[in-house]
PDB file of C-alpha atoms in Angstrom:
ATOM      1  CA  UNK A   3      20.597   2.734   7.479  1.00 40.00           C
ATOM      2  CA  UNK A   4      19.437  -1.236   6.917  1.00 46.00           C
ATOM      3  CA  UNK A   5      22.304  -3.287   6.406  1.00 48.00           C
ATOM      4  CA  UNK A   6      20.240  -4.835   2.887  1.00 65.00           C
ATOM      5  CA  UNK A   7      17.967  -2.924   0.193  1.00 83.00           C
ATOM      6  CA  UNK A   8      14.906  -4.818   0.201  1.00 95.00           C
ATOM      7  CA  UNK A   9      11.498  -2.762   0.348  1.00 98.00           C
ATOM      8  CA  UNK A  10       8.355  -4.421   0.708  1.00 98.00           C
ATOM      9  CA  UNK A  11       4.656  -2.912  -0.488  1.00 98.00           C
ATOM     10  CA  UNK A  12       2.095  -4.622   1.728  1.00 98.00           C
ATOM     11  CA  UNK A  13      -1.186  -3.403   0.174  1.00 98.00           C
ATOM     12  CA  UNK A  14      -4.898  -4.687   0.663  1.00 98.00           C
ATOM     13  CA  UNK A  15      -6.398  -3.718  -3.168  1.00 97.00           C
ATOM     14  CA  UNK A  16      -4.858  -2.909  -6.982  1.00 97.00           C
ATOM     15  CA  UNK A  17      -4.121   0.596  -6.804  1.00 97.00           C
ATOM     16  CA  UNK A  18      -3.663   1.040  -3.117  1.00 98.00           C
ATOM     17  CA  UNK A  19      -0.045   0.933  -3.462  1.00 98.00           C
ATOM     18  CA  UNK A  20       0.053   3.521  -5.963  1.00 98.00           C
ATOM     19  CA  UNK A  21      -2.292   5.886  -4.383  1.00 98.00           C
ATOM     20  CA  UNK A  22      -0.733   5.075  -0.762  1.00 98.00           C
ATOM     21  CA  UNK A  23       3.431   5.447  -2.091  1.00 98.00           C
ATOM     22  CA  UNK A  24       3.718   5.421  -5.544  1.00 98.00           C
ATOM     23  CA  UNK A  25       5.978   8.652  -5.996  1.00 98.00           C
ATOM     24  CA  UNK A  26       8.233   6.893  -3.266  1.00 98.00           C
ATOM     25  CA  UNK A  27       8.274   3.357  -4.727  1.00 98.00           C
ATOM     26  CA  UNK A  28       9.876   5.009  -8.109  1.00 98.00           C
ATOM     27  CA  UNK A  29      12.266   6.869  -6.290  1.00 98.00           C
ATOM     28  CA  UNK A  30      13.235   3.983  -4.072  1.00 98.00           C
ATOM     29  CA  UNK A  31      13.678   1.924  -7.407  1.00 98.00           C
ATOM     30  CA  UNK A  32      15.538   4.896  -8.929  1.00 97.00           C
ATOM     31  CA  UNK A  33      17.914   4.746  -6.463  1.00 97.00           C
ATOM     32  CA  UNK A  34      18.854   1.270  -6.601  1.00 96.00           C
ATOM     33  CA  UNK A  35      16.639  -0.409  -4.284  1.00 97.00           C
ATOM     34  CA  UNK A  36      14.874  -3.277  -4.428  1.00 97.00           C
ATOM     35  CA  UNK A  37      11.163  -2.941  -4.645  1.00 98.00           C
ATOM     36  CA  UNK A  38       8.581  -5.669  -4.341  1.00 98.00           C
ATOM     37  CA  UNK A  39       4.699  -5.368  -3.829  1.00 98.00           C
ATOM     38  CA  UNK A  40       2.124  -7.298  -2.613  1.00 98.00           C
ATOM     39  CA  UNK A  41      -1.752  -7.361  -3.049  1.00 98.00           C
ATOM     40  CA  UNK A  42      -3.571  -9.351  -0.978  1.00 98.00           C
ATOM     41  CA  UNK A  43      -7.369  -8.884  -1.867  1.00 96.00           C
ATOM     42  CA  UNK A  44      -8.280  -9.454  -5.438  1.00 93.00           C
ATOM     43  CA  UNK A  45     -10.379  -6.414  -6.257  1.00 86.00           C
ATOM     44  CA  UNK A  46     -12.998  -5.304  -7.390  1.00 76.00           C
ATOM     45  CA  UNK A  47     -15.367  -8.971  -6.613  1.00 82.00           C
ATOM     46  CA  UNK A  48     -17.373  -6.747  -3.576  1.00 83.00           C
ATOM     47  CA  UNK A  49     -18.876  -4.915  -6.197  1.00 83.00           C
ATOM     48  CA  UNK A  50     -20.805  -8.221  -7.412  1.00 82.00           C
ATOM     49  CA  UNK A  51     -23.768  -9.717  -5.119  1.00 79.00           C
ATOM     50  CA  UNK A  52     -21.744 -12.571  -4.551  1.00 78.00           C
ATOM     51  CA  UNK A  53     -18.184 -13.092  -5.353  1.00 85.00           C
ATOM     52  CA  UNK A  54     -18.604 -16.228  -7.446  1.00 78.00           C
ATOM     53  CA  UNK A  55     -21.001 -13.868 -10.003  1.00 72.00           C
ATOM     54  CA  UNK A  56     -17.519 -11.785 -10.491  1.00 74.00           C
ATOM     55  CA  UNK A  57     -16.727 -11.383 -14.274  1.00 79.00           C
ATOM     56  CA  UNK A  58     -13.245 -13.294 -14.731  1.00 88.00           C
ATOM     57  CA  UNK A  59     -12.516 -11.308 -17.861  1.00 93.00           C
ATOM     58  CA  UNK A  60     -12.430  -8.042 -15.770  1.00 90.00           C
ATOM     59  CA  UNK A  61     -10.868  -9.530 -13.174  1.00 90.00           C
ATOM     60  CA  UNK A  62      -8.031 -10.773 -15.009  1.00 94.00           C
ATOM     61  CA  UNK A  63      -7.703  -7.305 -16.618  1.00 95.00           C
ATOM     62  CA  UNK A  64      -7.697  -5.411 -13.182  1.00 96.00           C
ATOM     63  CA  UNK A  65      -4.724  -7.693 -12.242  1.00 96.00           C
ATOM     64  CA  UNK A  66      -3.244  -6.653 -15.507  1.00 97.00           C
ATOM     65  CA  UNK A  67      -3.505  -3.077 -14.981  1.00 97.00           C
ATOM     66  CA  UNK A  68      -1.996  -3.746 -11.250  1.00 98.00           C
ATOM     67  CA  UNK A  69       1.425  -5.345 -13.435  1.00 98.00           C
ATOM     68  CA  UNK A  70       1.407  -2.404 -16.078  1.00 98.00           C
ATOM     69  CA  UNK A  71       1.274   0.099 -12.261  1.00 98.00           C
ATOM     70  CA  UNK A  72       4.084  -1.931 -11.042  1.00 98.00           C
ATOM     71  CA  UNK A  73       6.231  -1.346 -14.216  1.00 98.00           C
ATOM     72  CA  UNK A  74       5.577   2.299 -14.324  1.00 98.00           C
ATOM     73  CA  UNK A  75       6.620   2.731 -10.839  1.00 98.00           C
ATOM     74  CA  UNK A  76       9.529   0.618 -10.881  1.00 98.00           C
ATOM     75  CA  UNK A  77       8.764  -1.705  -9.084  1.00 98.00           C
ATOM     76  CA  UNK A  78      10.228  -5.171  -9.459  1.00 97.00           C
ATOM     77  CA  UNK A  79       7.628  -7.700  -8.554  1.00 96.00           C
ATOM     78  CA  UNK A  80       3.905  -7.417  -7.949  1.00 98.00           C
ATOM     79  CA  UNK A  81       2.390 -11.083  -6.006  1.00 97.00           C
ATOM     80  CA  UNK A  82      -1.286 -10.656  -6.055  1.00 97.00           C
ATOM     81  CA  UNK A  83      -2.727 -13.420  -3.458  1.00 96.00           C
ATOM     82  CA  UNK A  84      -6.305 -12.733  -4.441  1.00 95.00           C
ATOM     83  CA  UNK A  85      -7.899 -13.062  -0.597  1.00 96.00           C
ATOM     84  CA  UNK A  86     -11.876 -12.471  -0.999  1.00 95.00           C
ATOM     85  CA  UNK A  87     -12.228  -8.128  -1.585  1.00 94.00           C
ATOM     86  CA  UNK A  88     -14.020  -6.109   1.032  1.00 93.00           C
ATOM     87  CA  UNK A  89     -14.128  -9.706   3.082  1.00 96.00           C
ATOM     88  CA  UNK A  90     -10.729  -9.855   4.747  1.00 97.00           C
ATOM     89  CA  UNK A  91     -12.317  -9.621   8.078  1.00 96.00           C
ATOM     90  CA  UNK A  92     -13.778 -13.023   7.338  1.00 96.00           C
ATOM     91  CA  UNK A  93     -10.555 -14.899   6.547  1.00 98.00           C
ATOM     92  CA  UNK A  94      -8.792 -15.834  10.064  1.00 98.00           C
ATOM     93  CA  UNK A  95      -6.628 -13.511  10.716  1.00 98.00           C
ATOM     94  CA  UNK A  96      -4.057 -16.454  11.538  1.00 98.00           C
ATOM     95  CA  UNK A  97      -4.120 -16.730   7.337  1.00 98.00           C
ATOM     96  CA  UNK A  98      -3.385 -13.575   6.542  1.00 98.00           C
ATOM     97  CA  UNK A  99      -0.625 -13.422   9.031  1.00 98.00           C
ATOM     98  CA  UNK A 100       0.792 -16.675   7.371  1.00 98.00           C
ATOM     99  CA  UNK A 101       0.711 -15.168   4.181  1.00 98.00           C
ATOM    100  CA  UNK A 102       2.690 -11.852   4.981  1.00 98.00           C
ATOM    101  CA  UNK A 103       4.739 -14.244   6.989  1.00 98.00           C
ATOM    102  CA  UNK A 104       5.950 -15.852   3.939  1.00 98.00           C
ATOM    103  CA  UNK A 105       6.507 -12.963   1.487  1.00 98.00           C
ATOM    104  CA  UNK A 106       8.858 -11.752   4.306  1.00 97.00           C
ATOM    105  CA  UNK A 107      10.666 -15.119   4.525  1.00 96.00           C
ATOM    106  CA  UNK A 108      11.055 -14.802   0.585  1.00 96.00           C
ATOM    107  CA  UNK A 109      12.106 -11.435  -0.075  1.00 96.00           C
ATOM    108  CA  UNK A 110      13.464 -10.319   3.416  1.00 96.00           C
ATOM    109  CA  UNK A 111      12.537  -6.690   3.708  1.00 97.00           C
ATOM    110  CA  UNK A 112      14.531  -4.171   5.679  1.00 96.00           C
ATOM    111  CA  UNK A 113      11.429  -1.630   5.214  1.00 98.00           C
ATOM    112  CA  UNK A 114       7.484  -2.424   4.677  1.00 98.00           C
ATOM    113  CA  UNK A 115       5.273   0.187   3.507  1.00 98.00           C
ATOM    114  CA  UNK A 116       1.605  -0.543   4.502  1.00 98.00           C
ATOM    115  CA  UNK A 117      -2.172   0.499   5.123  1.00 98.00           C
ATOM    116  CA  UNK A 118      -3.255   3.060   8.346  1.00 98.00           C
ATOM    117  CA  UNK A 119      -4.926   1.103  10.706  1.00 97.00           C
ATOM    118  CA  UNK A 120      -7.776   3.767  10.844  1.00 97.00           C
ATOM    119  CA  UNK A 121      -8.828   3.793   7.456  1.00 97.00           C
ATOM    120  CA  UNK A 122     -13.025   3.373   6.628  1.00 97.00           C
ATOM    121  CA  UNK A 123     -11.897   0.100   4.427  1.00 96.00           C
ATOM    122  CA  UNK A 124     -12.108  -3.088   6.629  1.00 96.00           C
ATOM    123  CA  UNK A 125      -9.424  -4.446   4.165  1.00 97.00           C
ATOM    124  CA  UNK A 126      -7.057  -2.123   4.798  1.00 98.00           C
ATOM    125  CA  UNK A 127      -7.552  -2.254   9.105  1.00 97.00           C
ATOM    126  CA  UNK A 128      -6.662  -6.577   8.795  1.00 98.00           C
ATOM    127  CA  UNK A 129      -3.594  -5.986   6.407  1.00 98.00           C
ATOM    128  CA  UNK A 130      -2.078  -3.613   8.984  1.00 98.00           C
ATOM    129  CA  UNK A 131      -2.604  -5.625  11.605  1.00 98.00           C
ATOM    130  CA  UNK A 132      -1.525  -8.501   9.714  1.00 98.00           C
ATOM    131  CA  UNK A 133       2.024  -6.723   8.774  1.00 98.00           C
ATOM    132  CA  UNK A 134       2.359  -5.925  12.387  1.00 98.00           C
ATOM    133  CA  UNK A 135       2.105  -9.660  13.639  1.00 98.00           C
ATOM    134  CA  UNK A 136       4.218 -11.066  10.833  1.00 98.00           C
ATOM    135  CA  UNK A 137       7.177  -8.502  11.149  1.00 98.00           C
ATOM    136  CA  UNK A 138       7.277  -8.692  15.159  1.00 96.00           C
ATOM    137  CA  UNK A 139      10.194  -7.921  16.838  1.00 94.00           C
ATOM    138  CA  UNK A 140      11.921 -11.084  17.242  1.00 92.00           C
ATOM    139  CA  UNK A 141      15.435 -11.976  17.316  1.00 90.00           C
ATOM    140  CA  UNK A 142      16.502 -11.753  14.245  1.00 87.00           C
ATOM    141  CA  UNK A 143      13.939  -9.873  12.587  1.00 91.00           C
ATOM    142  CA  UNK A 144      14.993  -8.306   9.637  1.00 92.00           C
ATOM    143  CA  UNK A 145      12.461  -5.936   9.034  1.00 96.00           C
ATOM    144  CA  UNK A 146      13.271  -2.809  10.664  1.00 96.00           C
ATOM    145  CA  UNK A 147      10.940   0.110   9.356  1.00 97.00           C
ATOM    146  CA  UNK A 148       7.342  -0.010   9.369  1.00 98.00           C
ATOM    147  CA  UNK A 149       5.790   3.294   7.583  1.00 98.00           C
ATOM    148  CA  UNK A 150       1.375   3.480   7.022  1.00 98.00           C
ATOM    149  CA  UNK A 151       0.334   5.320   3.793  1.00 98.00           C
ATOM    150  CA  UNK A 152      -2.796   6.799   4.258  1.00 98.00           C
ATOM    151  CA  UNK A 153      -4.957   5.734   0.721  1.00 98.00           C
ATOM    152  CA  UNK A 154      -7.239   8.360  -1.381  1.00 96.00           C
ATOM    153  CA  UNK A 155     -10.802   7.573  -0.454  1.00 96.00           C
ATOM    154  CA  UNK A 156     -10.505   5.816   2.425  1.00 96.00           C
ATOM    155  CA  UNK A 157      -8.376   7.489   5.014  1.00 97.00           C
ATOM    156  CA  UNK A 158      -9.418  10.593   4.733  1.00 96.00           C
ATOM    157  CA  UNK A 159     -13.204   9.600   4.879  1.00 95.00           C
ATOM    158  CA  UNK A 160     -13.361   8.047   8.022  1.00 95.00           C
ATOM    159  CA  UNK A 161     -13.330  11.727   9.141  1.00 95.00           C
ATOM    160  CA  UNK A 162     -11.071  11.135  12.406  1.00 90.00           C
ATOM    161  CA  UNK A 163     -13.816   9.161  13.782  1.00 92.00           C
ATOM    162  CA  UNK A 164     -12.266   5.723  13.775  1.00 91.00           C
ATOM    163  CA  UNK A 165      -9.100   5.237  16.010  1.00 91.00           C
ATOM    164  CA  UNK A 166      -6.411   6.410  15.127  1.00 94.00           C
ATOM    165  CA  UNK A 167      -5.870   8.825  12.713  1.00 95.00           C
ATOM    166  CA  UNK A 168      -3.431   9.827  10.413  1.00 97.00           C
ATOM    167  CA  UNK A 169      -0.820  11.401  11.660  1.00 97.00           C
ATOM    168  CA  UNK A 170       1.915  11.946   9.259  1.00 98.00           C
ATOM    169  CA  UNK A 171       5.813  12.495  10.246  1.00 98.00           C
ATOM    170  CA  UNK A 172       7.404  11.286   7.582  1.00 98.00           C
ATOM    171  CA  UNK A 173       7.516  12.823   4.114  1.00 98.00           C
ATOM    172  CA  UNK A 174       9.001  12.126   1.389  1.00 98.00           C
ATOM    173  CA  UNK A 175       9.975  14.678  -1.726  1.00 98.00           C
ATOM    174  CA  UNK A 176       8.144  12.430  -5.226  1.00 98.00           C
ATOM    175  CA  UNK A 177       8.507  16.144  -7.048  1.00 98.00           C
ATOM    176  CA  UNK A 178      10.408  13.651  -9.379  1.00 98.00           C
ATOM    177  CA  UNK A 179       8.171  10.803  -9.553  1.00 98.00           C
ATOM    178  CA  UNK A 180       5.129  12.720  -9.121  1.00 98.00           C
ATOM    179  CA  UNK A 181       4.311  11.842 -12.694  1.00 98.00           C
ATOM    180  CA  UNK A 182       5.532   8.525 -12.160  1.00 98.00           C
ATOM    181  CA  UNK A 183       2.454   7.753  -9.468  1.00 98.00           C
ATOM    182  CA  UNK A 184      -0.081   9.415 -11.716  1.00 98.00           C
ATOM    183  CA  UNK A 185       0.834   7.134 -14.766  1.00 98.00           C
ATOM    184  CA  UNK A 186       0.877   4.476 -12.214  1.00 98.00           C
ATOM    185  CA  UNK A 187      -2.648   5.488 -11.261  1.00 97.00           C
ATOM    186  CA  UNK A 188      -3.534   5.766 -14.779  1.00 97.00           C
ATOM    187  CA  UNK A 189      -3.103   1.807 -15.458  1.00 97.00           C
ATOM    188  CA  UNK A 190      -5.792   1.748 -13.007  1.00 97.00           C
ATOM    189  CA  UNK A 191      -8.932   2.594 -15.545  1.00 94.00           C
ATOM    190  CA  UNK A 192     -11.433   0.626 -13.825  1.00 88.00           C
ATOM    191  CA  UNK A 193     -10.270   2.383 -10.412  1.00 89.00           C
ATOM    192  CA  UNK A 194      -9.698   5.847 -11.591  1.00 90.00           C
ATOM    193  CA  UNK A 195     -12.500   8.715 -11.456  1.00 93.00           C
ATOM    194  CA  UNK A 196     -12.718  12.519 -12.560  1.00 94.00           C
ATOM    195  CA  UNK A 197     -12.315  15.056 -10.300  1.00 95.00           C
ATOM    196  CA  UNK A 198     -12.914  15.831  -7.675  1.00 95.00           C
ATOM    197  CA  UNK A 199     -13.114  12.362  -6.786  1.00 96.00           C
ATOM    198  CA  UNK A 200     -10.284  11.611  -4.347  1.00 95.00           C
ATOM    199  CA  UNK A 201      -8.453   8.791  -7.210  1.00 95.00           C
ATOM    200  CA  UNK A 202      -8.390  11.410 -10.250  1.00 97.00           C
ATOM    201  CA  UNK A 203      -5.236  12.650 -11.118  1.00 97.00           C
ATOM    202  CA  UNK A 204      -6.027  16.325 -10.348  1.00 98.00           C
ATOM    203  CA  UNK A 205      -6.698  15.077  -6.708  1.00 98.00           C
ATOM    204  CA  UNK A 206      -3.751  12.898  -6.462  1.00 98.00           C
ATOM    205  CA  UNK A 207      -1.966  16.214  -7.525  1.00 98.00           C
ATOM    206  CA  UNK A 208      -3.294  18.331  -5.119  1.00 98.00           C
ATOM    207  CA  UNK A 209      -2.589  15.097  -2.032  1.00 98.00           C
ATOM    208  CA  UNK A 210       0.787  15.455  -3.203  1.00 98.00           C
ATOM    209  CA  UNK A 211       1.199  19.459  -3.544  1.00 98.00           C
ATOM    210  CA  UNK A 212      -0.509  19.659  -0.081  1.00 98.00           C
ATOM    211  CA  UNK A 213       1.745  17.236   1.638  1.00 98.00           C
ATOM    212  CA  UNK A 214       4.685  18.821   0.227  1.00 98.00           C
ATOM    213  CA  UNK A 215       3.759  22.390   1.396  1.00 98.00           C
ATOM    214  CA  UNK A 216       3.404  21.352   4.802  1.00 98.00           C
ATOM    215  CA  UNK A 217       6.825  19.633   4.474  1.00 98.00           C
ATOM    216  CA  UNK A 218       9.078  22.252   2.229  1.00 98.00           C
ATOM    217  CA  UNK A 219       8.732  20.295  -0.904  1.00 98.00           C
ATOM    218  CA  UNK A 220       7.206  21.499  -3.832  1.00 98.00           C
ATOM    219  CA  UNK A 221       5.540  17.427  -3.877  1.00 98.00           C
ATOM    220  CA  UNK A 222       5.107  14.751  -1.097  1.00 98.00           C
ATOM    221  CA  UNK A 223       3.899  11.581   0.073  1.00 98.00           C
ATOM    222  CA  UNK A 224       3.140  11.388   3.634  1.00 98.00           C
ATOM    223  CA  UNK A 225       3.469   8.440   6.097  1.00 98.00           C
ATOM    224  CA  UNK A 226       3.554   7.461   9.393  1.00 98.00           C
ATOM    225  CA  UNK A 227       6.097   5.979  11.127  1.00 98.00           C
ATOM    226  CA  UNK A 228       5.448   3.073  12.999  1.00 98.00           C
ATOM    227  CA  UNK A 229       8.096   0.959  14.096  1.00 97.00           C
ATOM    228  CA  UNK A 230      11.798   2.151  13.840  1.00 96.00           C
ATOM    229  CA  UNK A 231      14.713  -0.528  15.083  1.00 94.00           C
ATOM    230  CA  UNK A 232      18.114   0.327  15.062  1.00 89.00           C
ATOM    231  CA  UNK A 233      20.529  -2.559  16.152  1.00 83.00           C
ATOM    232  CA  UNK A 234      23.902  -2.482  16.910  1.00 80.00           C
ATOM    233  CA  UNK A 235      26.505  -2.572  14.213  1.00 74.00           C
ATOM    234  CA  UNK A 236      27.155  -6.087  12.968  1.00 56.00           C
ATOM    235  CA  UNK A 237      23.443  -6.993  14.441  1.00 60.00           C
TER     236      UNK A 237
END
């Protein structure tokens, strides 16, 4: 077990982090730990024809809805860094690095919960690789777990044609906080859809009743481990 509580969220867009571990962030939080998130992209601007012609006023009130999620999940914090959306792959990498580098530094996370690396998004592809570098295993790292989420929309629709692809082996029973995550996802009204779109509550449901079959829960979220350190005692 890590010797401190801190998790950290690393996500690339507002409602990523619900859709990608919002049943586990309210359990986490309901059993005492610490749970911070972090958004890196701002949202929603890559549906504009240039991001400058983005409406601030729905902006604003995307970032709103990603503090109402936060609260409904529990989670402590929410930092929203507002890097250009759908664009990350444009920013030096070196930047984004710097930036993960530094919510580490602050909040000093024993566990990060992040993006799939083979995901359709571009976003989501730089944050992972961007959590990796910043979390390396130095001396004194303090970040010992590294778990990918796979995201509703965007993991699933690269089809297993982009390397890799999601391969679960960690799940975790949200039959509690099932409810939590879809309130979460409710906040989200400018990022939710009906059904069967892939971000409506019925499918967020079924994600979660699916997952938990194939584990023995009645409801799951699924993840895959990446990096797992355990030091020696006093380490």
């Amino acid at each position: 077990m890590p010797d401190h509580d801190s998790v950290l969220v690393v996500a690339a867009h507002p409602d990523d982090e619900v859709l990608g571990c919002g049943g586990t962030m309210a359990r986490l939080a309901n059993e005492g730990r610490e749970v911070r998130i972090a958004i890196l992209a701002e949202g929603m601007t890559s549906r504009y024809p240039q991001r400058e012609n983005a409406d601030q006023k729905h902006l604003d009130h995307l970032h709103g809805n990603a503090r109402q999620a936060a609260h409904e999940v529990g989670a402590k914090e929410v930092l929203l860094t507002k890097l250009p959306d759908n664009r990350l792959d444009t920013v030096p990498l070196l930047d984004v690095v710097k930036i993960v580098e530094e919510l580490i530094a602050k909040f000093d996370p024993a566990v990060i919960y992040t993006h799939h690396p083979g995901d359709l998004n571009v976003d989501h592809g730089v944050v992972y690789r961007a959590v990796l570098t910043a979390s390396r295993p130095l001396p004194g790292q303090r970040v010992r777990e590294i778990y990918a989420f796979e995201v509703a929309s965007s993991t699933e629709w690269a089809f297993q044609r982009l390397e890799p692809s999601f391969r679960p082996n960690v799940f975790v029973d949200i039959s509690s906080t099932l409810e939590n995550k879809v309130a979460a996802l409710a906040c989200y009204d400018t990022e939710t859809r009906k059904f069967p779109h892939p971000r409506s509550p019925e499918a967020v449901r079924a994600i979660a009743m699916r997952w938990g079959s194939v584990a023995g829960f009645p409801a799951a979220e699924a993840f895959e481990l990446i990096r797992l350190l355990r030091p020696a005692n006093g380490q």
